[in-house]
Amino acid sequence: MSSLPGTSKPQELEASVIAAAQGLINVLTQNIQQHHTPAQQNPEQSHEHQNRQQAQTTKQNVQEEMARSFPGFFTKRKGKKRFSPLQTTPGKPKVCKIFSVYVYLVNKGCTSTPSAAEELELSQAGLGKRSLTLTEDMSHAMVNKILIEEYPKMEGVEGWLFYKASGGHGRRKLLAIPPDVDGYTGRLIRSVLSAGKTTMYIVPLQQDLDLTPLPSDATEFQKMPKAACQVCKENMPLHILALHIENCMESAADDDEDWQSEVQVLSVTNSPLVRPNKESRDCGQDRKECPICCGCFPSDEIVLHASLCGESLQDTLNYSTDSCVLREGNLSMADMSSDDDVLQWLASQVDASKDFKICITRDNLFQRGLIQWQRQKKGSPVNKLNVTFIGEAGIDTGALSKEFLTEMMHGIERRLFEGSGKGKSPVYSICDLENGFYRTAGEVFSVSLAQGGPAPCFFRNWCYQFLTTGDFDALQLTKDDVDDLEYALLIERVEAATDLTQFTDEIVSCGYTGLLKLDQKDSIIRAIVLHATMRLTPMLQQIRNGMKVYNLLDVIGKHQTLCSNLFVPKKDDDRPDADYIMSIIVPELSEKGSPRQARENAIINFLQDFLQDLEITGQNEDQQMCEPLTQEELLSQEEHWSQQTHVSLSVPTVMQWLTGQRHKPLLPSERADFKINLRYEHQCNEKMPGHNICFPLVSACTNTITVPVEHMKTYKEFRDIMTVAIRMGRDFGRV
C-alpha cells in the first residue's frame, strides 16, 4: 500500500486503532460463547455467580487490552504521573504552620530599645518581653486578642504598631513595621521574623501605660518562676524578689532599731515629769516607787529605770532638735542658694564605698589620662578617685587625686579648647569627638568639682548656656565669640575687603547663599559667625553627656546663675598669686633673735621675691598668648604639648608642686584650713658630710616643705635650687 510523504504516521495510528477495536470485539464474543457453570444446588445463585465472574473477567481483559494498546494512558507509573486521567482522589486539607515570636510591650513614645534599668521597670509593671505562639492564618483581631490575654494592660488601648530594632549593639533605634491591608496578620508577622530571632516591640500610639509596679500575686506574673524571701517568707517572682530583698533587710534592721529604741524610751517616758499625788503613789506588792519621779515600776525594772530617770525632758528635746537640724542640713537640689551649696551637694554624691583607680605615668599625662579614664572597668567616676603614679612611692590621701585633676583640667583647657582669657570654646576636632574625649572631659569636670579639683571656669557664655539648656540664643552671638583662628581671620578679611569675589569659596562653605556685595557684609559675617559656632554643638553635646555624673547636668540646669562662676571666667582673676601663697605660709621659726631665725627670715624673703619674679614673667607670657597666633605657631604649640618633657615655671606651678593643686580651694571652709608649712633644715652637713648641694623636701599630703638653709645663703642660690627642684622633682620618690 503506497502512501504520500508525511502521511505514514497517521495511517499507522489509524490501523492500530482498528486492530485494537477488532481484538476487543473478538474477546467479547469469546466470553459470551463460553459458559462454564459449576455444579450447584441453587440455579439462581449459580446464575448470579456466573454473571459476576463474567463481568470481572471482562473488565480485566479490557484493562489489559487497553494497557497494551495505549501504554501512555493506562500503564501505572511512579511519581507525579502515577495516577491515570481516569482516576481521581480527593485533596487533603491544608495545615497552617505554627511559629513562635518574641514580643516586647513598651510605653508610648518609645523610640529606642529599653536600657537595663528600664527593662526591670517595665517587667515590674507587667510589661516587657513575652514569647507567643501564632499561626499563619491568624487575623489582626486574633493577634490583638492574644496580646491582650498576655498583657492585660493593653485592654482599652486604641491603636498600636509593631516595631523592630535596627542592627548593632547596645541601645538601638526602633523602626516601625508597616501593617498590611488586613492589619498585622500571622502571615505578615512570620514574614518579618528572621528565623525567629527578631523581637517585635509593641508601641501604643495614644495612651500612656501605667508603669506602677504590680503586686507579686498579679496575673501577669502567674507564669514566672517564683521564690520565697527568707526574711518575710513571702513568695514572689524572681525579678520582684531581687529588689525586695534589699528593702526587706533594711526594714527588718529598722524594726530592730525601733524596737531597741522603744525599749529605752519606755523606761524614760514612763517617768512622769510632774510628781503624782499620794493616791497615785500606792504600789502593789511586786512594784516599787521611784524616788525621783514617784512612779511605780516592777521590782526587776526599777534599777534600770532609776539609772535613766534623771535625764530631763529638756535634754531629750535638745537632742531631738539637733537631730532634725542635721537631717535638714543635707541640702536638696531645690534648696541651693550659692555655689558653695552646689559644691557641698556634689561632694555628698560621691560613692566612697568603692574606688575609681587610675594608674598612670607622668610622661604625656594628659593624653594617657584620657585613655586610662575611658578604659577603667572595675570602677565608675561616681566612686572615689584614687590615683597612683607608676614608679612612685606616693600614696593617695587626696593630694595625688587633686594633682591628677589639676593636670587633666589644665590639659583639657589647652588641648580641647581654644580662645582667650575672656572665655574659650571647644576645638572642632572630629577625631577627638569620635574617640569620646569630650565626653571624658565632661566626666572630669563633674569629678573635679565634687572631689576638690579645680573648676572648669573657662567656657564662653554661649557655651555655658548650651550646657545648661541644650540650646543657645543665636541672636546674641557676635564675631568676638568666634575662637577658631581660620574663621576669625576670614571675618577680618571680609571686613577689610573691597572685592568679596576672592573669598567666594570660603563664604559659600559657611552656608551663605546670598549675593556677594559690599552692602551685604553684615549678613556674610553673620553667616560665618553662625557656622563657626553651630558646628561646635556636637562637641558641647558630648560634654553634656559626660556631665551627667553626680547629676551635675540637672544642677546647672536648675541653678544656671549659681553655677556660672564655676564655668564662666570671673571678672576678678581667682588664680593663686604670690600674695596668696605668702598669706598661707606658716613658717616654723627658731627662737626669736637667734642667728637661725635671721637665716629663716631671709629664706622667707627669698621665696617672696622668687614668686613675684615668676608672677611678672607669667604676665608677660599671658600677654603673648592673647595675641593671635599664626598657623605655624599653632602647629609648634601642638607639637610642644605632645612632646612636653619639662614644666614651665609660674606661681600656680609652684603651688601645685607644694600642695598638689594649682587652684585655690573652692569651698570657704577648705580655704580657712588651707596652709603651707615651711620648715628649715640647719644640720644637713652634719647628717651627710661632704655633700655640695641638696634640694628642698616637699610633702604634698601635709602641705609641708623643708628647706636646706646651708645651701641657700643668697637669692641666686635659692632661685637656682628651687628652679631645678620644681622642674625635676614632681614625682614622689620618698614615703
PDB file of C-alpha atoms in Angstrom, residues 80-240:
ATOM      1  CA  LYS A  80       3.583  12.773  39.944  1.00  0.00           C
ATOM      2  CA  LYS A  81       2.179  10.800  36.918  1.00  0.00           C
ATOM      3  CA  ARG A  82       1.358   7.641  38.835  1.00  0.00           C
ATOM      4  CA  PHE A  83      -2.396   8.320  38.530  1.00  0.00           C
ATOM      5  CA  SER A  84      -4.181   7.917  35.183  1.00  0.00           C
ATOM      6  CA  PRO A  85      -6.503  10.644  33.945  1.00  0.00           C
ATOM      7  CA  LEU A  86      -9.451   8.367  34.627  1.00  0.00           C
ATOM      8  CA  GLN A  87      -8.644   8.074  38.368  1.00  0.00           C
ATOM      9  CA  THR A  88      -9.276  10.999  40.759  1.00  0.00           C
ATOM     10  CA  THR A  89      -8.583  11.294  44.546  1.00  0.00           C
ATOM     11  CA  PRO A  90      -9.965  13.925  46.940  1.00  0.00           C
ATOM     12  CA  GLY A  91      -7.409  16.669  48.043  1.00  0.00           C
ATOM     13  CA  LYS A  92      -6.062  16.691  51.627  1.00  0.00           C
ATOM     14  CA  PRO A  93      -6.873  19.738  53.887  1.00  0.00           C
ATOM     15  CA  LYS A  94      -4.035  22.269  54.073  1.00  0.00           C
ATOM     16  CA  VAL A  95      -2.357  22.579  57.541  1.00  0.00           C
ATOM     17  CA  CYS A  96      -1.245  26.112  58.639  1.00  0.00           C
ATOM     18  CA  LYS A  97       2.277  26.401  60.025  1.00  0.00           C
ATOM     19  CA  ILE A  98       2.812  27.247  63.689  1.00  0.00           C
ATOM     20  CA  PHE A  99       5.646  29.599  64.701  1.00  0.00           C
ATOM     21  CA  SER A 100       6.925  31.404  67.806  1.00  0.00           C
ATOM     22  CA  VAL A 101       7.636  35.114  68.132  1.00  0.00           C
ATOM     23  CA  TYR A 102       9.119  37.289  70.902  1.00  0.00           C
ATOM     24  CA  VAL A 103       7.147  40.467  71.600  1.00  0.00           C
ATOM     25  CA  TYR A 104       8.074  43.347  73.921  1.00  0.00           C
ATOM     26  CA  LEU A 105       5.489  45.821  75.197  1.00  0.00           C
ATOM     27  CA  VAL A 106       6.882  49.303  75.894  1.00  0.00           C
ATOM     28  CA  ASN A 107       5.269  52.614  76.749  1.00  0.00           C
ATOM     29  CA  LYS A 108       4.004  55.283  74.409  1.00  0.00           C
ATOM     30  CA  GLY A 109       6.649  57.409  72.678  1.00  0.00           C
ATOM     31  CA  CYS A 110       9.446  54.855  72.977  1.00  0.00           C
ATOM     32  CA  THR A 111      11.958  55.379  70.139  1.00  0.00           C
ATOM     33  CA  SER A 112      14.829  53.092  71.174  1.00  0.00           C
ATOM     34  CA  THR A 113      15.305  49.741  72.846  1.00  0.00           C
ATOM     35  CA  PRO A 114      14.984  49.918  76.638  1.00  0.00           C
ATOM     36  CA  SER A 115      18.065  50.044  78.848  1.00  0.00           C
ATOM     37  CA  ALA A 116      18.702  47.515  81.621  1.00  0.00           C
ATOM     38  CA  ALA A 117      17.107  49.766  84.244  1.00  0.00           C
ATOM     39  CA  GLU A 118      14.085  50.432  82.025  1.00  0.00           C
ATOM     40  CA  GLU A 119      13.679  46.719  81.308  1.00  0.00           C
ATOM     41  CA  LEU A 120      13.432  45.987  85.024  1.00  0.00           C
ATOM     42  CA  GLU A 121      10.928  48.821  85.481  1.00  0.00           C
ATOM     43  CA  LEU A 122       8.764  47.574  82.609  1.00  0.00           C
ATOM     44  CA  SER A 123       8.940  43.996  83.885  1.00  0.00           C
ATOM     45  CA  GLN A 124       7.761  45.071  87.338  1.00  0.00           C
ATOM     46  CA  ALA A 125       4.838  46.919  85.736  1.00  0.00           C
ATOM     47  CA  GLY A 126       3.682  43.784  83.887  1.00  0.00           C
ATOM     48  CA  LEU A 127       5.096  44.800  80.519  1.00  0.00           C
ATOM     49  CA  GLY A 128       8.367  43.660  78.955  1.00  0.00           C
ATOM     50  CA  LYS A 129       9.238  40.591  76.921  1.00  0.00           C
ATOM     51  CA  ARG A 130       6.969  37.610  76.185  1.00  0.00           C
ATOM     52  CA  SER A 131       7.027  34.575  73.874  1.00  0.00           C
ATOM     53  CA  LEU A 132       3.865  33.930  71.807  1.00  0.00           C
ATOM     54  CA  THR A 133       2.798  31.049  69.568  1.00  0.00           C
ATOM     55  CA  LEU A 134       0.941  32.097  66.406  1.00  0.00           C
ATOM     56  CA  THR A 135      -0.234  30.540  63.148  1.00  0.00           C
ATOM     57  CA  GLU A 136      -0.120  31.926  59.631  1.00  0.00           C
ATOM     58  CA  ASP A 137      -3.910  32.044  59.202  1.00  0.00           C
ATOM     59  CA  MET A 138      -4.454  34.364  62.180  1.00  0.00           C
ATOM     60  CA  SER A 139      -6.140  37.682  61.518  1.00  0.00           C
ATOM     61  CA  HIS A 140      -5.341  41.035  63.110  1.00  0.00           C
ATOM     62  CA  ALA A 141      -8.218  40.663  65.567  1.00  0.00           C
ATOM     63  CA  MET A 142      -6.969  37.252  66.684  1.00  0.00           C
ATOM     64  CA  VAL A 143      -3.427  38.607  67.172  1.00  0.00           C
ATOM     65  CA  ASN A 144      -4.795  41.552  69.169  1.00  0.00           C
ATOM     66  CA  LYS A 145      -6.810  39.167  71.370  1.00  0.00           C
ATOM     67  CA  ILE A 146      -3.728  37.086  72.143  1.00  0.00           C
ATOM     68  CA  LEU A 147      -1.762  40.222  73.044  1.00  0.00           C
ATOM     69  CA  ILE A 148      -4.487  41.389  75.428  1.00  0.00           C
ATOM     70  CA  GLU A 149      -4.523  37.970  77.099  1.00  0.00           C
ATOM     71  CA  GLU A 150      -0.743  38.173  77.549  1.00  0.00           C
ATOM     72  CA  TYR A 151      -0.713  41.874  78.544  1.00  0.00           C
ATOM     73  CA  PRO A 152      -3.886  42.788  80.476  1.00  0.00           C
ATOM     74  CA  LYS A 153      -2.805  46.451  80.500  1.00  0.00           C
ATOM     75  CA  MET A 154      -3.389  46.562  76.717  1.00  0.00           C
ATOM     76  CA  GLU A 155      -7.124  46.303  77.358  1.00  0.00           C
ATOM     77  CA  GLY A 156      -8.643  49.501  76.001  1.00  0.00           C
ATOM     78  CA  VAL A 157      -5.524  50.602  74.087  1.00  0.00           C
ATOM     79  CA  GLU A 158      -6.747  52.157  70.862  1.00  0.00           C
ATOM     80  CA  GLY A 159      -4.127  51.716  68.195  1.00  0.00           C
ATOM     81  CA  TRP A 160      -0.647  50.248  68.368  1.00  0.00           C
ATOM     82  CA  LEU A 161       2.156  49.419  65.985  1.00  0.00           C
ATOM     83  CA  PHE A 162       4.828  46.765  65.780  1.00  0.00           C
ATOM     84  CA  TYR A 163       8.437  47.990  65.760  1.00  0.00           C
ATOM     85  CA  LYS A 164      11.738  46.199  65.336  1.00  0.00           C
ATOM     86  CA  ALA A 165      15.237  47.257  66.426  1.00  0.00           C
ATOM     87  CA  SER A 166      17.910  48.328  63.982  1.00  0.00           C
ATOM     88  CA  GLY A 167      21.209  46.459  63.779  1.00  0.00           C
ATOM     89  CA  GLY A 168      24.126  46.858  66.174  1.00  0.00           C
ATOM     90  CA  HIS A 169      24.704  46.547  69.915  1.00  0.00           C
ATOM     91  CA  GLY A 170      23.543  48.471  72.964  1.00  0.00           C
ATOM     92  CA  ARG A 171      20.524  50.756  72.762  1.00  0.00           C
ATOM     93  CA  ARG A 172      19.252  50.757  69.180  1.00  0.00           C
ATOM     94  CA  LYS A 173      16.714  52.796  67.311  1.00  0.00           C
ATOM     95  CA  LEU A 174      13.247  51.302  66.791  1.00  0.00           C
ATOM     96  CA  LEU A 175      11.898  51.124  63.215  1.00  0.00           C
ATOM     97  CA  ALA A 176       8.166  50.839  62.526  1.00  0.00           C
ATOM     98  CA  ILE A 177       6.816  47.742  60.742  1.00  0.00           C
ATOM     99  CA  PRO A 178       4.011  48.945  58.377  1.00  0.00           C
ATOM    100  CA  PRO A 179       0.823  46.859  58.689  1.00  0.00           C
ATOM    101  CA  ASP A 180      -0.759  45.066  55.740  1.00  0.00           C
ATOM    102  CA  VAL A 181      -4.161  45.978  54.285  1.00  0.00           C
ATOM    103  CA  ASP A 182      -5.623  43.432  56.740  1.00  0.00           C
ATOM    104  CA  GLY A 183      -3.511  44.683  59.655  1.00  0.00           C
ATOM    105  CA  TYR A 184      -0.921  42.546  61.434  1.00  0.00           C
ATOM    106  CA  THR A 185      -1.834  39.042  60.285  1.00  0.00           C
ATOM    107  CA  GLY A 186       0.014  35.863  61.150  1.00  0.00           C
ATOM    108  CA  ARG A 187       1.432  35.615  57.637  1.00  0.00           C
ATOM    109  CA  LEU A 188       2.821  39.191  57.826  1.00  0.00           C
ATOM    110  CA  ILE A 189       4.381  38.631  61.249  1.00  0.00           C
ATOM    111  CA  ARG A 190       6.069  35.425  60.108  1.00  0.00           C
ATOM    112  CA  SER A 191       7.484  37.163  57.027  1.00  0.00           C
ATOM    113  CA  VAL A 192       9.083  39.868  59.220  1.00  0.00           C
ATOM    114  CA  LEU A 193      10.857  37.415  61.520  1.00  0.00           C
ATOM    115  CA  SER A 194      14.461  36.468  60.734  1.00  0.00           C
ATOM    116  CA  ALA A 195      14.487  32.779  61.642  1.00  0.00           C
ATOM    117  CA  GLY A 196      12.678  33.685  64.865  1.00  0.00           C
ATOM    118  CA  LYS A 197      15.490  35.914  66.159  1.00  0.00           C
ATOM    119  CA  THR A 198      13.732  39.265  65.695  1.00  0.00           C
ATOM    120  CA  THR A 199      11.986  40.771  68.727  1.00  0.00           C
ATOM    121  CA  MET A 200       8.908  42.808  67.844  1.00  0.00           C
ATOM    122  CA  TYR A 201       8.227  45.834  70.075  1.00  0.00           C
ATOM    123  CA  ILE A 202       4.617  46.876  70.698  1.00  0.00           C
ATOM    124  CA  VAL A 203       4.307  50.674  70.989  1.00  0.00           C
ATOM    125  CA  PRO A 204       0.916  52.254  71.869  1.00  0.00           C
ATOM    126  CA  LEU A 205       0.093  55.250  69.704  1.00  0.00           C
ATOM    127  CA  GLN A 206      -2.135  57.302  72.026  1.00  0.00           C
ATOM    128  CA  GLN A 207      -2.382  56.012  75.591  1.00  0.00           C
ATOM    129  CA  ASP A 208       0.347  56.028  78.233  1.00  0.00           C
ATOM    130  CA  LEU A 209       0.519  52.705  80.054  1.00  0.00           C
ATOM    131  CA  ASP A 210       0.576  52.511  83.827  1.00  0.00           C
ATOM    132  CA  LEU A 211       4.151  51.820  84.957  1.00  0.00           C
ATOM    133  CA  THR A 212       3.264  51.351  88.622  1.00  0.00           C
ATOM    134  CA  PRO A 213       4.908  48.131  89.950  1.00  0.00           C
ATOM    135  CA  LEU A 214       2.386  45.319  90.246  1.00  0.00           C
ATOM    136  CA  PRO A 215       1.962  43.181  93.363  1.00  0.00           C
ATOM    137  CA  SER A 216       3.735  39.853  93.434  1.00  0.00           C
ATOM    138  CA  ASP A 217       0.428  37.934  93.018  1.00  0.00           C
ATOM    139  CA  ALA A 218      -0.657  39.778  89.856  1.00  0.00           C
ATOM    140  CA  THR A 219      -1.991  37.761  86.931  1.00  0.00           C
ATOM    141  CA  GLU A 220       0.882  38.958  84.737  1.00  0.00           C
ATOM    142  CA  PHE A 221       3.335  37.057  86.959  1.00  0.00           C
ATOM    143  CA  GLN A 222       1.496  33.726  87.151  1.00  0.00           C
ATOM    144  CA  LYS A 223       3.744  32.015  84.607  1.00  0.00           C
ATOM    145  CA  MET A 224       7.003  33.400  86.010  1.00  0.00           C
ATOM    146  CA  PRO A 225       9.213  31.316  88.352  1.00  0.00           C
ATOM    147  CA  LYS A 226       8.894  32.324  91.998  1.00  0.00           C
ATOM    148  CA  ALA A 227      10.922  32.018  95.195  1.00  0.00           C
ATOM    149  CA  ALA A 228      10.301  32.841  98.839  1.00  0.00           C
ATOM    150  CA  CYS A 229      12.041  35.652 100.741  1.00  0.00           C
ATOM    151  CA  GLN A 230      13.995  34.214 103.669  1.00  0.00           C
ATOM    152  CA  VAL A 231      13.210  37.255 105.829  1.00  0.00           C
ATOM    153  CA  CYS A 232       9.455  37.706 105.396  1.00  0.00           C
ATOM    154  CA  LYS A 233       8.742  34.259 103.832  1.00  0.00           C
ATOM    155  CA  GLU A 234       6.675  35.869 101.062  1.00  0.00           C
ATOM    156  CA  ASN A 235       6.587  34.059  97.707  1.00  0.00           C
ATOM    157  CA  MET A 236       7.202  36.335  94.707  1.00  0.00           C
ATOM    158  CA  PRO A 237       8.660  36.348  91.160  1.00  0.00           C
ATOM    159  CA  LEU A 238      12.430  36.457  90.829  1.00  0.00           C
ATOM    160  CA  HIS A 239      12.679  39.948  89.348  1.00  0.00           C
ATOM    161  CA  ILE A 240      10.494  41.308  92.163  1.00  0.00           C
TER     162      ILE A 240
END
